[in-house]
XYZ file of C-alpha atoms in Angstrom:
763
model
C -92.954 -69.470 -28.396
C -94.392 -67.877 -31.866
C -94.176 -70.404 -34.318
C -93.086 -67.919 -36.863
C -89.935 -67.323 -35.437
C -86.810 -70.489 -36.427
C -84.251 -71.022 -33.526
C -83.805 -69.908 -30.217
C -84.933 -66.942 -28.989
C -81.758 -65.024 -28.636
C -81.980 -61.450 -26.536
C -79.011 -59.111 -27.035
C -78.647 -56.984 -24.103
C -76.866 -54.054 -22.466
C -75.903 -55.467 -19.130
C -77.535 -53.467 -16.519
C -79.722 -51.659 -18.774
C -83.043 -50.884 -17.027
C -84.562 -50.748 -20.399
C -83.356 -53.708 -22.053
C -84.528 -55.366 -18.293
C -87.810 -54.075 -19.315
C -87.756 -55.312 -22.407
C -87.327 -59.026 -21.958
C -89.685 -59.527 -18.745
C -91.708 -58.391 -21.756
C -90.484 -60.573 -24.347
C -90.393 -64.022 -21.878
C -93.988 -63.339 -20.868
C -94.738 -63.428 -24.935
C -92.545 -66.114 -25.703
C -93.223 -68.362 -22.533
C -89.734 -70.353 -23.541
C -89.114 -74.087 -22.022
C -86.339 -73.336 -20.472
C -83.232 -69.706 -20.089
C -79.873 -69.204 -20.462
C -77.928 -66.507 -18.966
C -74.414 -64.977 -19.600
C -72.575 -66.360 -16.775
C -70.490 -68.922 -15.853
C -71.804 -72.500 -15.161
C -70.095 -73.104 -12.305
C -72.671 -70.464 -10.986
C -75.586 -72.996 -11.585
C -76.173 -74.641 -8.169
C -76.162 -71.367 -6.798
C -78.899 -69.545 -8.717
C -81.682 -71.172 -6.714
C -80.338 -69.000 -4.191
C -81.613 -66.165 -6.157
C -85.462 -66.556 -5.648
C -84.401 -66.670 -1.267
C -85.941 -63.472 0.378
C -82.863 -62.586 2.105
C -81.094 -62.288 -1.527
C -81.018 -58.192 -2.724
C -78.704 -56.857 -5.639
C -76.735 -55.297 -6.232
C -75.387 -58.778 -5.592
C -72.214 -60.558 -7.398
C -71.249 -63.713 -8.651
C -68.152 -64.337 -7.025
C -65.256 -67.490 -8.241
C -62.222 -67.885 -7.487
C -59.756 -69.946 -7.530
C -59.381 -71.986 -4.746
C -55.791 -72.446 -3.893
C -55.115 -68.663 -4.856
C -58.660 -66.840 -3.727
C -56.729 -63.514 -5.328
C -57.321 -64.763 -8.229
C -61.182 -64.073 -8.563
C -63.399 -62.485 -10.999
C -66.711 -60.832 -10.613
C -70.544 -61.269 -12.276
C -72.713 -58.122 -10.754
C -76.379 -58.103 -11.000
C -78.773 -55.379 -10.390
C -82.271 -55.436 -9.909
C -82.349 -53.799 -13.452
C -80.165 -56.409 -14.840
C -81.253 -58.167 -17.958
C -79.975 -60.994 -16.767
C -81.185 -60.423 -13.380
C -85.139 -60.446 -14.133
C -84.396 -63.406 -16.501
C -83.582 -65.060 -13.340
C -86.015 -64.266 -11.282
C -88.733 -64.363 -14.675
C -87.286 -68.185 -15.087
C -87.784 -69.416 -11.504
C -91.014 -67.935 -11.373
C -91.938 -69.322 -14.301
C -90.577 -72.827 -13.102
C -88.209 -73.461 -16.135
C -84.571 -74.326 -15.957
C -81.931 -71.367 -15.600
C -78.271 -71.937 -16.427
C -75.452 -69.521 -17.164
C -74.345 -70.472 -20.363
C -70.429 -68.335 -20.325
C -66.985 -70.016 -20.244
C -66.450 -71.735 -16.943
C -64.721 -69.576 -14.634
C -61.972 -72.990 -14.547
C -60.382 -71.255 -17.766
C -61.180 -67.482 -17.191
C -59.314 -67.124 -14.299
C -56.534 -69.737 -15.379
C -56.082 -67.539 -18.574
C -56.049 -64.151 -15.838
C -52.174 -66.000 -15.235
C -51.482 -66.515 -19.044
C -50.464 -65.045 -21.721
C -53.922 -63.669 -24.082
C -54.429 -65.062 -27.338
C -54.122 -61.040 -28.327
C -51.517 -59.865 -26.821
C -49.415 -59.824 -29.973
C -50.969 -56.840 -30.856
C -50.866 -54.617 -27.687
C -52.322 -51.579 -29.852
C -54.875 -52.988 -30.676
C -58.926 -50.873 -30.424
C -61.098 -52.074 -28.719
C -64.420 -52.089 -30.008
C -67.299 -49.934 -28.042
C -70.485 -51.216 -29.797
C -72.697 -48.283 -28.250
C -70.742 -46.201 -29.017
C -70.055 -46.559 -32.703
C -74.114 -46.881 -32.900
C -74.620 -43.443 -31.336
C -72.257 -42.159 -33.327
C -73.624 -43.964 -36.709
C -76.754 -42.038 -35.385
C -75.905 -38.587 -34.686
C -75.018 -38.058 -30.829
C -72.307 -38.059 -29.664
C -72.803 -39.168 -26.126
C -73.839 -43.549 -26.283
C -75.522 -42.809 -22.779
C -77.659 -40.483 -24.054
C -78.401 -42.308 -27.669
C -79.294 -45.375 -25.579
C -81.602 -43.448 -23.014
C -83.390 -42.323 -26.251
C -83.887 -45.042 -28.064
C -83.849 -48.193 -25.356
C -84.711 -46.622 -22.240
C -87.511 -43.796 -23.153
C -89.137 -45.871 -26.063
C -91.271 -48.238 -23.920
C -89.832 -51.686 -25.038
C -91.291 -52.709 -21.492
C -94.803 -52.550 -23.403
C -96.115 -54.939 -25.199
C -94.150 -58.993 -25.880
C -94.555 -57.980 -29.776
C -92.712 -54.434 -29.696
C -89.788 -55.853 -27.075
C -88.993 -59.503 -29.593
C -88.993 -55.919 -32.604
C -86.462 -54.624 -30.646
C -84.506 -56.670 -29.891
C -84.453 -57.884 -33.592
C -83.456 -54.645 -34.492
C -80.321 -54.409 -32.051
C -78.972 -58.118 -33.215
C -79.792 -56.387 -36.625
C -77.237 -53.394 -35.769
C -74.936 -55.588 -34.229
C -74.896 -58.018 -37.035
C -73.494 -55.478 -39.316
C -70.857 -54.509 -36.894
C -69.541 -57.275 -36.175
C -69.193 -57.742 -39.876
C -67.664 -53.999 -40.442
C -65.210 -54.826 -37.680
C -65.231 -58.258 -37.138
C -64.113 -58.956 -33.062
C -63.428 -55.631 -32.794
C -60.163 -56.194 -30.822
C -62.565 -59.080 -28.105
C -59.914 -61.692 -29.450
C -61.229 -63.756 -26.195
C -64.926 -63.668 -27.522
C -64.278 -65.862 -29.773
C -63.355 -68.176 -26.808
C -66.424 -67.404 -25.389
C -68.809 -67.247 -27.815
C -67.813 -70.896 -29.037
C -68.162 -71.966 -25.797
C -72.290 -70.909 -25.728
C -72.908 -72.682 -28.735
C -71.443 -75.476 -27.653
C -74.139 -74.601 -24.074
C -76.986 -73.777 -27.106
C -76.071 -77.009 -28.511
C -76.849 -79.180 -25.495
C -79.763 -76.977 -24.420
C -81.648 -77.540 -28.109
C -80.777 -81.813 -27.836
C -83.281 -81.010 -24.307
C -85.503 -78.452 -25.012
C -85.492 -78.418 -28.525
C -85.696 -75.111 -29.814
C -88.199 -73.584 -27.034
C -85.659 -71.962 -25.517
C -84.525 -68.468 -24.638
C -80.852 -66.613 -24.566
C -79.876 -63.956 -22.694
C -76.311 -62.428 -23.523
C -74.520 -58.991 -24.310
C -75.909 -57.939 -27.490
C -72.649 -58.296 -29.388
C -73.067 -61.760 -29.403
C -75.876 -62.056 -30.625
C -74.477 -62.637 -34.749
C -72.157 -64.759 -33.255
C -74.334 -67.325 -31.263
C -76.556 -67.207 -34.419
C -73.648 -68.004 -37.658
C -73.942 -71.649 -38.364
C -70.188 -73.397 -37.278
C -69.660 -76.145 -37.234
C -69.060 -77.970 -33.698
C -65.318 -79.202 -34.819
C -64.694 -75.184 -34.838
C -65.806 -74.391 -31.976
C -63.843 -77.698 -30.584
C -61.014 -76.500 -32.504
C -60.963 -73.133 -30.344
C -61.629 -74.774 -27.004
C -59.089 -77.098 -27.131
C -56.177 -76.679 -24.634
C -57.483 -74.529 -22.381
C -55.648 -74.420 -19.046
C -58.085 -74.792 -15.887
C -58.067 -73.481 -12.561
C -59.853 -75.318 -9.840
C -62.500 -72.707 -8.503
C -65.064 -72.177 -6.016
C -68.199 -70.173 -5.960
C -70.885 -67.904 -4.100
C -72.866 -65.090 -3.819
C -71.552 -61.093 -2.491
C -72.612 -57.877 -1.717
C -72.265 -55.636 -4.203
C -72.472 -51.781 -4.377
C -74.074 -49.480 -6.992
C -70.693 -47.442 -6.540
C -68.880 -50.511 -7.838
C -71.426 -50.394 -10.669
C -70.280 -47.478 -12.007
C -66.999 -47.093 -14.782
C -66.060 -44.763 -12.195
C -65.131 -47.814 -10.226
C -63.400 -49.367 -12.145
C -65.674 -52.414 -13.691
C -65.163 -53.077 -17.555
C -68.837 -53.667 -18.330
C -69.769 -50.638 -15.882
C -72.078 -47.847 -16.205
C -72.225 -44.009 -15.267
C -75.483 -43.582 -13.649
C -76.598 -47.134 -11.975
C -78.530 -44.663 -8.769
C -80.094 -42.904 -11.592
C -81.198 -46.795 -13.724
C -82.242 -48.018 -11.214
C -84.904 -45.600 -10.536
C -85.807 -45.379 -14.269
C -86.544 -49.328 -13.710
C -88.411 -49.229 -10.362
C -90.529 -46.198 -10.932
C -94.299 -47.092 -11.956
C -95.170 -43.600 -13.979
C -93.898 -39.783 -14.056
C -89.733 -41.243 -13.798
C -88.838 -37.548 -14.412
C -91.072 -36.149 -11.850
C -90.284 -38.865 -9.438
C -86.574 -38.331 -9.353
C -86.896 -34.709 -8.838
C -89.129 -35.517 -5.844
C -85.662 -37.799 -3.840
C -83.490 -35.022 -5.369
C -85.165 -32.640 -3.231
C -85.303 -34.296 -0.473
C -82.069 -34.953 -0.107
C -81.310 -31.177 -0.542
C -83.554 -30.788 2.366
C -81.747 -33.235 4.322
C -78.725 -30.819 4.102
C -80.866 -27.886 5.197
C -81.351 -26.553 1.755
C -84.167 -24.897 1.006
C -86.447 -25.984 -1.761
C -89.460 -26.056 -2.081
C -92.546 -27.933 -4.380
C -92.434 -25.094 -6.566
C -89.085 -25.909 -6.898
C -89.731 -29.109 -8.249
C -92.035 -27.802 -10.430
C -89.913 -25.700 -11.734
C -87.328 -28.131 -12.319
C -89.508 -30.334 -14.403
C -90.400 -27.744 -15.955
C -86.840 -26.237 -17.257
C -86.109 -30.694 -17.767
C -88.966 -31.392 -19.786
C -88.246 -27.711 -21.632
C -84.568 -28.585 -22.326
C -85.626 -32.102 -23.755
C -88.326 -30.741 -26.277
C -85.353 -28.648 -27.500
C -83.509 -31.259 -27.969
C -85.295 -33.006 -29.612
C -85.056 -36.210 -27.235
C -88.698 -38.316 -26.095
C -88.065 -37.928 -22.379
C -85.588 -35.784 -19.816
C -82.940 -37.396 -19.710
C -80.393 -37.951 -16.768
C -78.497 -34.987 -18.969
C -81.423 -32.245 -18.650
C -82.515 -33.258 -15.069
C -79.288 -32.445 -13.806
C -79.069 -29.328 -15.809
C -82.575 -28.742 -14.277
C -80.993 -29.271 -10.982
C -78.106 -26.752 -10.778
C -80.400 -24.061 -12.383
C -83.881 -24.386 -10.038
C -82.373 -26.310 -6.946
C -78.705 -25.310 -6.342
C -78.603 -21.494 -7.699
C -76.179 -22.636 -9.791
C -73.446 -23.752 -7.828
C -72.367 -26.648 -8.857
C -71.485 -27.869 -5.160
C -74.703 -29.005 -4.120
C -75.306 -30.471 -7.374
C -71.338 -32.998 -6.868
C -73.801 -34.244 -4.085
C -76.639 -35.210 -6.029
C -74.456 -36.703 -8.431
C -72.879 -38.886 -5.800
C -75.192 -39.726 -3.405
C -78.885 -40.263 -6.108
C -76.931 -40.242 -9.710
C -74.542 -43.127 -8.655
C -75.108 -43.799 -5.022
C -74.376 -46.156 -2.095
C -76.657 -49.016 -1.947
C -75.517 -52.301 -0.937
C -77.044 -55.529 -1.401
C -77.541 -58.417 0.860
C -76.872 -62.262 0.588
C -78.649 -65.086 2.295
C -76.675 -66.788 5.432
C -77.344 -70.102 2.942
C -74.557 -68.828 0.556
C -71.546 -71.301 0.588
C -68.780 -69.200 2.206
C -65.545 -70.150 3.885
C -65.572 -70.390 7.433
C -64.005 -67.188 8.682
C -66.783 -65.421 6.853
C -68.955 -67.219 8.613
C -67.545 -65.470 12.024
C -66.799 -62.289 10.647
C -70.056 -62.467 10.107
C -71.642 -63.516 13.738
C -69.009 -61.618 15.191
C -70.972 -57.974 12.985
C -74.371 -58.777 13.693
C -73.047 -59.425 17.605
C -71.213 -55.922 17.702
C -74.056 -54.130 15.737
C -71.363 -53.628 13.166
C -73.195 -53.608 9.968
C -71.400 -53.649 6.529
C -72.346 -50.343 5.123
C -71.230 -49.061 1.821
C -71.636 -45.251 2.793
C -67.918 -44.527 4.639
C -68.781 -43.356 7.957
C -67.253 -42.334 11.218
C -67.061 -44.887 14.087
C -66.135 -43.155 17.292
C -64.822 -45.937 19.744
C -64.232 -45.385 23.770
C -62.018 -48.745 24.925
C -63.200 -48.091 28.779
C -66.638 -49.657 27.085
C -66.439 -53.304 26.676
C -68.427 -52.657 23.211
C -66.344 -50.647 21.855
C -63.046 -52.553 23.087
C -64.214 -55.909 20.812
C -65.062 -53.336 17.879
C -61.677 -51.917 17.751
C -59.862 -55.710 18.336
C -62.119 -56.694 15.438
C -61.254 -54.315 12.734
C -57.898 -54.129 14.183
C -57.460 -58.174 13.343
C -59.259 -57.574 9.965
C -56.350 -55.002 9.527
C -53.819 -57.640 10.039
C -54.850 -60.291 8.400
C -55.595 -57.702 4.997
C -59.266 -56.625 5.433
C -59.404 -53.149 5.366
C -62.552 -52.569 5.878
C -61.795 -49.686 8.387
C -59.322 -47.234 8.983
C -57.954 -45.655 11.948
C -58.259 -41.969 11.537
C -57.579 -38.392 13.597
C -60.351 -38.431 16.302
C -61.510 -35.029 16.683
C -62.043 -34.769 19.838
C -60.779 -36.626 22.852
C -57.436 -37.617 21.390
C -56.667 -39.728 24.735
C -55.539 -43.324 24.307
C -58.980 -44.413 25.337
C -60.464 -43.192 21.952
C -60.124 -44.641 19.056
C -61.503 -43.022 15.451
C -62.091 -45.809 12.567
C -63.559 -44.780 9.391
C -65.388 -47.593 7.878
C -66.685 -48.688 4.388
C -67.402 -52.269 3.064
C -65.955 -52.560 -0.435
C -67.674 -55.994 -2.378
C -63.429 -56.711 -3.057
C -62.932 -57.258 0.614
C -65.418 -60.851 0.044
C -61.976 -61.445 -1.777
C -59.836 -60.771 1.242
C -61.551 -62.658 3.460
C -61.712 -65.650 1.101
C -57.496 -64.944 0.621
C -57.627 -65.179 4.894
C -58.989 -68.509 5.482
C -56.108 -69.754 5.111
C -54.805 -67.985 8.057
C -58.111 -70.087 10.363
C -61.615 -70.378 10.547
C -61.944 -67.490 13.151
C -60.788 -64.119 12.957
C -58.809 -64.085 15.993
C -57.117 -67.579 15.251
C -56.835 -66.334 11.494
C -54.889 -63.288 13.119
C -53.169 -64.940 15.628
C -51.706 -67.453 12.456
C -51.342 -64.835 10.061
C -49.277 -62.187 12.824
C -47.056 -66.087 14.013
C -46.178 -65.662 10.012
C -45.087 -62.486 9.619
C -43.134 -62.612 13.194
C -41.204 -64.997 11.169
C -40.519 -63.922 8.135
C -40.273 -60.289 8.977
C -36.453 -58.656 7.509
C -35.437 -55.804 9.564
C -36.412 -54.970 13.262
C -39.262 -52.338 11.603
C -41.200 -54.826 10.755
C -41.544 -56.550 13.336
C -41.670 -53.527 16.144
C -44.560 -52.506 13.735
C -45.854 -55.753 13.867
C -45.609 -56.265 18.064
C -48.301 -52.864 18.094
C -50.393 -54.110 16.050
C -50.520 -57.030 18.267
C -51.199 -55.196 21.272
C -53.703 -53.607 19.550
C -55.992 -56.712 18.119
C -55.657 -58.413 21.910
C -53.560 -61.404 20.377
C -51.968 -62.178 23.550
C -51.173 -65.962 21.935
C -48.923 -64.569 19.070
C -47.389 -62.324 21.395
C -44.472 -64.560 21.799
C -43.721 -65.422 18.883
C -42.960 -61.914 18.127
C -41.771 -61.110 20.843
C -38.876 -64.035 20.279
C -38.272 -62.691 17.028
C -38.291 -58.890 17.889
C -35.270 -59.468 20.852
C -33.097 -61.785 18.167
C -33.573 -58.757 15.363
C -32.862 -56.225 17.560
C -29.557 -58.183 18.770
C -28.089 -58.763 16.154
C -28.809 -54.665 14.543
C -26.045 -52.425 15.204
C -27.592 -49.863 13.086
C -28.408 -47.493 16.059
C -31.191 -45.403 13.342
C -32.772 -48.859 13.341
C -33.268 -49.164 16.803
C -33.756 -46.119 17.655
C -36.433 -45.468 15.341
C -37.779 -49.717 16.812
C -38.314 -47.770 20.139
C -41.556 -45.654 19.832
C -43.504 -48.292 18.733
C -42.305 -50.523 21.414
C -43.242 -47.614 23.949
C -45.963 -47.370 22.234
C -47.147 -50.587 22.428
C -46.752 -50.711 26.109
C -49.114 -47.299 26.513
C -51.423 -49.462 23.971
C -50.953 -52.715 26.305
C -52.111 -50.505 29.611
C -55.620 -49.457 27.639
C -56.582 -52.602 26.042
C -55.052 -54.760 29.943
C -52.700 -56.308 28.288
C -49.818 -58.498 29.911
C -46.984 -56.675 27.942
C -44.247 -57.112 30.535
C -42.035 -59.244 28.208
C -42.591 -56.245 25.717
C -41.225 -54.312 28.403
C -38.406 -56.099 28.822
C -36.883 -55.909 25.855
C -38.082 -52.381 24.516
C -35.521 -51.449 27.806
C -32.721 -53.126 26.476
C -33.279 -51.555 23.500
C -33.368 -48.044 24.889
C -30.108 -49.520 27.102
C -28.380 -50.120 23.718
C -29.157 -47.114 22.076
C -27.791 -45.226 25.078
C -24.635 -46.953 24.516
C -24.700 -46.387 20.894
C -25.794 -42.726 19.938
C -23.033 -41.127 20.647
C -20.452 -42.581 18.887
C -22.991 -42.669 15.631
C -23.749 -39.146 16.226
C -19.964 -38.426 15.873
C -19.488 -40.225 13.049
C -18.983 -37.874 9.762
C -22.620 -37.428 8.603
C -23.468 -35.146 5.952
C -26.872 -32.925 6.165
C -29.474 -35.779 5.545
C -27.992 -38.247 7.835
C -27.319 -35.273 10.699
C -31.424 -34.834 10.131
C -32.446 -38.120 9.472
C -30.728 -38.922 13.611
C -32.103 -35.242 15.024
C -35.289 -36.978 14.131
C -34.739 -40.189 15.989
C -33.217 -38.349 18.894
C -36.450 -37.071 19.658
C -38.982 -40.130 19.032
C -36.288 -41.741 21.065
C -36.439 -38.478 24.081
C -40.948 -39.849 23.646
C -40.648 -43.363 24.283
C -37.819 -42.871 27.183
C -40.535 -40.340 28.743
C -43.582 -43.311 27.978
C -41.187 -45.959 29.422
C -39.234 -44.343 32.266
C -43.215 -45.192 34.343
C -41.487 -49.074 34.071
C -38.007 -48.191 34.310
C -36.550 -45.567 37.471
C -32.482 -45.005 36.315
C -33.636 -44.780 32.438
C -34.725 -41.181 32.064
C -31.438 -40.109 34.410
C -29.403 -42.680 32.607
C -30.900 -40.836 28.652
C -30.535 -37.152 30.230
C -26.217 -38.502 29.975
C -26.737 -39.100 26.689
C -28.521 -35.805 25.871
C -25.631 -33.348 27.659
C -22.979 -35.679 25.556
C -24.594 -34.319 22.775
C -25.018 -31.206 23.409
C -20.881 -30.594 24.583
C -19.102 -32.705 22.489
C -18.365 -30.439 19.567
C -17.528 -32.947 16.699
C -21.500 -34.001 16.756
C -23.369 -32.387 13.713
C -25.132 -28.738 15.266
C -28.471 -29.774 14.468
C -27.900 -32.755 17.231
C -26.475 -30.779 19.849
C -28.650 -28.134 19.681
C -31.763 -30.378 20.233
C -29.790 -32.197 22.547
C -29.880 -28.919 24.506
C -33.317 -27.671 23.854
C -34.374 -31.427 25.171
C -32.862 -30.410 28.819
C -34.141 -27.439 28.162
C -37.926 -28.424 28.462
C -37.343 -30.748 30.569
C -35.593 -28.822 33.409
C -32.128 -30.309 33.241
C -30.012 -27.374 31.987
C -29.951 -23.983 33.429
C -30.478 -20.970 31.641
C -27.058 -20.157 32.396
C -25.191 -23.593 30.878
C -28.309 -22.875 27.790
C -26.642 -19.305 27.127
C -23.085 -21.225 27.556
C -23.683 -23.764 24.981
C -25.762 -21.119 22.578
C -22.670 -18.611 22.580
C -19.912 -21.419 21.849
C -22.105 -22.841 18.976
C -22.198 -19.323 17.448
C -18.965 -18.241 18.177
C -17.016 -16.935 15.186
C -14.542 -20.039 15.111
C -17.675 -22.044 14.500
C -18.258 -22.661 10.957
C -21.798 -20.658 10.003
C -23.582 -23.843 8.383
C -23.106 -25.803 11.131
C -24.060 -22.621 13.534
C -27.241 -22.279 11.395
C -28.116 -26.219 12.428
C -27.778 -25.899 16.123
C -30.585 -22.878 15.887
C -32.269 -25.262 13.903
C -32.025 -27.831 16.484
C -32.676 -25.563 18.788
C -35.552 -23.060 18.301
C -37.001 -25.078 15.138
C -40.474 -23.543 14.698
C -42.154 -27.017 15.164
C -40.878 -27.223 18.858
C -41.667 -23.692 20.030
C -38.864 -22.181 19.608
C -40.055 -19.033 19.014
C -42.303 -18.595 22.298
C -38.594 -19.399 23.767
C -37.231 -16.698 22.298
C -39.534 -14.507 22.655
C -39.471 -14.423 26.350
C -35.875 -15.494 26.252
C -33.686 -12.563 25.990
C -30.270 -13.191 26.231
C -31.151 -16.441 23.458
C -32.074 -13.872 21.133
C -29.770 -11.094 21.749
C -26.894 -14.096 21.166
C -28.911 -15.065 18.125
C -28.738 -11.967 16.478
C -25.241 -10.689 17.612
C -24.532 -13.816 15.467
C -26.094 -13.528 12.883
C -25.351 -9.588 12.134
C -21.791 -10.736 12.108
C -21.645 -13.489 9.615
C -20.176 -12.784 6.243
C -21.916 -12.107 2.970
C -20.232 -15.038 1.214
C -21.501 -17.736 4.425
C -25.398 -15.320 5.150
C -26.034 -17.248 1.413
C -24.954 -20.600 1.906
C -26.748 -20.353 5.504
C -29.814 -18.659 4.745
C -32.087 -21.336 3.618
C -32.022 -23.148 6.903
C -32.887 -20.273 8.361
C -35.898 -19.726 6.701
C -36.645 -23.136 7.794
C -35.982 -22.433 11.104
C -37.680 -18.697 11.626
C -40.416 -19.852 8.485
C -42.147 -22.465 10.808
C -43.159 -20.038 13.392
C -46.668 -18.091 14.036
C -47.594 -14.876 12.478
C -47.765 -13.274 15.459
C -44.286 -14.549 16.942
C -42.769 -13.633 14.056
C -44.529 -10.282 14.708
C -43.213 -10.590 17.947
C -39.645 -11.475 17.507
C -39.393 -8.402 13.896
C -40.366 -5.574 16.967
C -37.784 -7.213 19.151
C -35.417 -7.064 17.329
C -36.151 -3.402 15.333
C -35.977 -2.050 18.690
C -32.691 -3.002 19.686
C -30.298 -5.840 20.808
C -31.812 -7.813 23.575
C -30.838 -7.151 27.023
C -29.698 -8.901 29.837
C -26.700 -10.205 32.311
C -25.011 -11.701 29.765
C -26.038 -10.246 26.509
C -25.961 -6.250 27.759
C -22.561 -6.147 27.380
C -22.315 -7.874 23.980
C -25.247 -6.244 22.758
C -26.120 -2.737 24.367
C -29.395 -1.804 26.346
C -32.806 -3.355 25.946
C -35.214 -1.836 24.160
C -38.103 0.221 25.858
C -40.866 -1.881 27.878
C -38.390 -5.477 28.058
C -35.945 -3.790 31.215
C -35.410 -6.853 33.448
C -36.680 -4.200 36.392
C -39.677 -2.744 36.852
C -39.950 1.012 35.698
C -42.580 3.040 38.601
C -43.498 5.960 36.302
C -44.392 3.448 33.261
C -46.618 1.409 36.401
C -47.741 4.392 37.568
C -49.031 5.992 34.714
C -52.275 3.001 34.497
C -53.507 3.594 38.511
C -56.532 6.333 37.028
C -57.412 3.848 34.556
C -57.143 0.650 36.564
C -59.659 3.281 38.924
C -62.064 4.342 36.674
C -62.369 0.236 35.893
C -63.465 -0.565 39.375
C -65.292 2.334 40.208
C -67.603 1.649 37.089
C -70.913 -0.684 37.408
C -70.038 -1.706 33.748
C -66.968 -2.104 33.867
C -64.876 -1.733 30.609
C -67.874 -0.014 29.028
C -67.083 3.063 31.677
C -63.509 2.896 30.311
């Protein structure tokens, strides 16, 4: 180290700043310190040697979590262009000690659940040092100021130049600390007291021949002359928890401020490029952009790249900038390569400016046993964790795809949301599954949390399912859990889940909750068949639940229900009807018993109209209600004696838009005639009340169906054997018998078509 400099070498940096990273490397090369201290938790010292492992590829993060509460965790992310990472690798290559020096995670994690020291000042403004310096220099954008003074100024060149840049930045931060004190960062006073203690220990071991790499904001505080007693006073009485640490993969997207990371940057992909580009960074960057746009089938040539470079350089010169920054390059991309459109530019910003780079951690990194089992299965199934979202189509008839499905479902049950089920764009059969996969760094914490349930994914998911079954408060929670167990192939957990299910079903007297639970059980049986899971016991529970619903549903529907409760029960009737269809294969008599329940609901005038209408429609669709009987039930429901609101509810239940009711009315003239006659006879005052119901019913029809119904009504009331007497003759073209004269009119046209060699062209 230079003898002209007094005290340790303090290198104040911007976290994740490529200019700072280059300057740190140059300064360390020039000073050759005997040791390096880096801002970070000392619990990570034992893991620093892994930074030299060939399998370690940034971005990565040091993860620290409370041993008894893995959900209480903190990350210290590092990228290739992070000054701290550059300092770690420099020290390892130079063969000098490297250590972390920040407040231990044992204290910071304990403080995360205790009141902060500055909690008495909730309105205190937390200073952004770079924003203040940028404003002082006449910039309205801190990022642009930082690019101009650091990223584009060649501070990675000569060592003395780099050291001078750090001295200047330290002086600027000193002026800010004199003016603003702690800047609202009260916790930093404690951290800086601990850093000074670590520096005293380093001085005893290495003299002043060591270097410190920390946030520039801390440099003035680390230079300040304080007493050991004053620092100990700040550190006395700090809460403490037992901590475990490891390295985990990180992503560029999570380095971005948009991802919620407090020390994040706006453009990690751009910064990574600036750090890695040996020369001509703008030309290389715009070539990358052209390659991305070509992959998206946009016509971008070499001439576009040349013109974009010229435009970016011109903009930088007009604005007095040393080199084009991200702002100038993006403006050039929009104008030259994107034809002024922000749509392709958004792709560039997402893929290149931010990016989806995912780091890698060597196998030697300490992890919980559950993580090791998950990693083994990921490799065995060739399910690579990726930061970029992608879709995964699975065919469950294939062993490898079925195994992938089981793993993803088990992870979801454990709260590890690597994959999210989504609707398939292709087949919708039970043998198909579509997943949307994206690995987020936080999932490493979720894995650590789930480690309390077992050492393998299967064992942990089984134990978690059994615990969830025992703690479930409602029947619906247990039925959903049973479905998830079958999807995840947790046969060992099913007995405990089914016991809980049977217990709660036996005690639950709310028919709505019973009806809500049955569809999930029916789906579970179906999934069990697809995955080869023995679900016999589940079938018995489902059958018993269906029997209870058949007995309890008619009395529940006959009670005095308001409109909302009736609509809810109507939905449950639909769900039970679908479930009975799935369960009928295992119980031949169930369909008949359910049909009897629907007949009771359709015929009982004390049942709300929306439920009576729906029951009639379900019977008609199943072929268990004749057309004459359907017309009779509709006639009763729409008779003058029926309250208009109840009659409108019957129409909604019978002919609701999502049930194909419009098509039914198009093809059944009697039903349309009955509705038309009732509608024209509704009193004016009542019509105003029922209009919203009618709009909801008919407004959901497809445009073609609505046009056809409108044409039928415009021509005149529909004529049929039952409705003609009440509503008059049928409109022309819709009579029940063939009209010979109109049929003969097409004879000549048919003859011409058949005689022509090119058919329609001759016609």
